[in-house]
Short mmCIF file of C-alpha atoms in Angstrom, two decimals:
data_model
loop_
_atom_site.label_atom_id
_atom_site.label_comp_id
_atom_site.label_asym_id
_atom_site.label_seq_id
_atom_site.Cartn_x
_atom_site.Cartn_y
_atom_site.Cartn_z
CA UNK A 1188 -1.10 8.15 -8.68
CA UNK A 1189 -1.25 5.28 -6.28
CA UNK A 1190 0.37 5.88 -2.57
CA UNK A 1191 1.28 2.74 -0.59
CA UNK A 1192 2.46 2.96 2.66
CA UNK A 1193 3.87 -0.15 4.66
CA UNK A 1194 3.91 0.07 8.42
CA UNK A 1195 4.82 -2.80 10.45
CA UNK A 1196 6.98 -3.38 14.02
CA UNK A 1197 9.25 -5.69 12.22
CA UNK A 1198 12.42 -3.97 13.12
CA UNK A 1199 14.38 -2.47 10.01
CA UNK A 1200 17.18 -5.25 9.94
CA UNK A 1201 14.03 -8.31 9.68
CA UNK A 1202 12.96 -6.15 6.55
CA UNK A 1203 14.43 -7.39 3.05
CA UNK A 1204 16.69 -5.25 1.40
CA UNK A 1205 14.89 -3.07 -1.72
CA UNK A 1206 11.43 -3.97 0.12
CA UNK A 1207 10.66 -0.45 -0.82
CA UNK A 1208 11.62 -0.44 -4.33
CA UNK A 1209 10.00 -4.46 -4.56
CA UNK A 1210 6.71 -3.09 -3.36
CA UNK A 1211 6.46 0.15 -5.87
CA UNK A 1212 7.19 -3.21 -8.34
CA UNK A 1213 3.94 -4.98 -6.87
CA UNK A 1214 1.99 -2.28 -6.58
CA UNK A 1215 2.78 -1.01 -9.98
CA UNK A 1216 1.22 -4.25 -11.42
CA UNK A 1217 -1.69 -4.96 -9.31
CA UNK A 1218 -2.87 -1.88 -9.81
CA UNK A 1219 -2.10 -1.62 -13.51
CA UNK A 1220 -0.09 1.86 -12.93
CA UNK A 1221 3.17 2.74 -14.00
CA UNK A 1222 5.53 2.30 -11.54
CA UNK A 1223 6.91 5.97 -12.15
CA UNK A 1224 3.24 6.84 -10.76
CA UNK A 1225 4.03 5.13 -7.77
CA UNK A 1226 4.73 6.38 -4.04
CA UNK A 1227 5.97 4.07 -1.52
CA UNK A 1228 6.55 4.72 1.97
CA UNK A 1229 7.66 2.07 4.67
CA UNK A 1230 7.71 2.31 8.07
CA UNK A 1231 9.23 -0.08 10.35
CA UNK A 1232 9.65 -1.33 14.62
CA UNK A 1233 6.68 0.60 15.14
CA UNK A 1234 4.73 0.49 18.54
CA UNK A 1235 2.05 -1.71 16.67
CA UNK A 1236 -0.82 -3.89 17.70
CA UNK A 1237 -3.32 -5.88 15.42
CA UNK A 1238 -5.65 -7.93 16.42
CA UNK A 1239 -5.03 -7.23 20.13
CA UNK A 1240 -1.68 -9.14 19.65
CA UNK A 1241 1.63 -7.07 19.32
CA UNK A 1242 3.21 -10.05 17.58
CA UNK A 1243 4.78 -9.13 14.52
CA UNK A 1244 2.89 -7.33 12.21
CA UNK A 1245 1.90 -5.08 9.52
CA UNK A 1246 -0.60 -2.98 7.48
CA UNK A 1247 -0.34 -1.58 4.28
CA UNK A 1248 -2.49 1.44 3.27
CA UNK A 1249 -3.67 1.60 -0.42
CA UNK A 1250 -4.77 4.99 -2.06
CA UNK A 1251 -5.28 5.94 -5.47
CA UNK A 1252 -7.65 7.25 -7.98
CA UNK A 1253 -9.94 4.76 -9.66
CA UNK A 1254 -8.51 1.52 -9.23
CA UNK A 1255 -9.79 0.77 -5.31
CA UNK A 1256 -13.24 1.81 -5.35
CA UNK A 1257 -14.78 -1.02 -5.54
CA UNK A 1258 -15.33 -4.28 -2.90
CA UNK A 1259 -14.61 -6.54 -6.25
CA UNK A 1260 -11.60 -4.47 -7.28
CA UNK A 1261 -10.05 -4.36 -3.73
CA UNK A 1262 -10.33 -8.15 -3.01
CA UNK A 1263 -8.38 -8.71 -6.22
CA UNK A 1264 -5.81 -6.48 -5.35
CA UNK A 1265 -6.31 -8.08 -1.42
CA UNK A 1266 -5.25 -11.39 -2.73
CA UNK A 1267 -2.48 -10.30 -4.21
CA UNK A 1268 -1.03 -7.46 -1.98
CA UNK A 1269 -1.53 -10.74 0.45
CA UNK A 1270 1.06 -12.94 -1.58
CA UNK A 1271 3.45 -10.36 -1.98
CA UNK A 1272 3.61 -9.17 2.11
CA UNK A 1273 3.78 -12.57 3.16
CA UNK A 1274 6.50 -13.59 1.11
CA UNK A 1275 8.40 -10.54 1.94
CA UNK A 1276 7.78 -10.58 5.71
CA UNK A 1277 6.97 -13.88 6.59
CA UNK A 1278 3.84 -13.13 8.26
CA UNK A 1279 0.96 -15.18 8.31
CA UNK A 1280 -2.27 -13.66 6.67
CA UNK A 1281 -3.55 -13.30 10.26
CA UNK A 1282 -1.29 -10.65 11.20
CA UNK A 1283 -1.96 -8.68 8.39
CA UNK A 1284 -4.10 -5.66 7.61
CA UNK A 1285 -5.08 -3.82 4.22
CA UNK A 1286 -6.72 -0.34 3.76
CA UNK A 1287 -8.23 1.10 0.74
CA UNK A 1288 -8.57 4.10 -0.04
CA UNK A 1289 -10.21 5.73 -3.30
CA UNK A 1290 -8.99 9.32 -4.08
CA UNK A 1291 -10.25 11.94 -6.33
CA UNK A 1292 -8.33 13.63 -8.90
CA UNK A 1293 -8.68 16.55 -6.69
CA UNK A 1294 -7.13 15.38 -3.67
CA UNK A 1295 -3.62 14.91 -5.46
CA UNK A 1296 -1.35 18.08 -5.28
CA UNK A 1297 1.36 17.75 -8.19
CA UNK A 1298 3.36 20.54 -9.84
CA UNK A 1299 1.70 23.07 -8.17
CA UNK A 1300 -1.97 22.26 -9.10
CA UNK A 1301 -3.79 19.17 -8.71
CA UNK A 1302 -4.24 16.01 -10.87
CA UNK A 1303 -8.18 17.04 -11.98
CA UNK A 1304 -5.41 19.14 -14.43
CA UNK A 1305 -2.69 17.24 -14.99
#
């Protein structure tokens, strides 16, 4: 159960329409989950600095259960969350910024248990 959550100080209105819904799409298939497994948040014209520079920006945070625990696995799915952000934002790579995050089964809360049983 992959959670992906865009923040950038683009304001709303520089964001393209459906970004949400496009990135559940993206994430779905770079990290080989079904999109239906997928939660997407975005957050935009945030107070945001990266790199020291509060040009426009962005980061996306990455968390899920066995598919980002790994340096090889993450700069796979780097490379590609990288394509996908800079096409929809028009940002250059430089103002850019990626966190992963591996979860355990027990971390997730989901019909009133957690995913360890699920």
């Amino acid at each position: 159960m992959p959670f992906v959550e865009l923040e950038t100080n683009l304001p709303a209105g520089r964001l393209p329409p459906g970004l949400a819904q496009e990135l559940c799409a993206a994430a779905a298939d770079i990290l080989g989950k079904p999109a239906e497994r997928v939660n997407v948040t975005v957050r935009s014209g945030l107070p945001m600095v990266v790199s020291g520079s509060a040009e426009p920006c962005a980061q996306l945070l990455v968390s899920s259960i066995g598919v980002v625990g790994s340096a090889e696995q993450n700069q796979r799915h780097s490379a590609r969350f990288f394509d996908f952000l800079t096409a929809q934002l028009g940002l250059g790579t430089e103002r850019i910024v990626i966190r992963f995050y591996p979860l355990e089964p027990w971390q997730i809360g989901k019909n009133r248990t957690v995913m360890t049983f699920l």
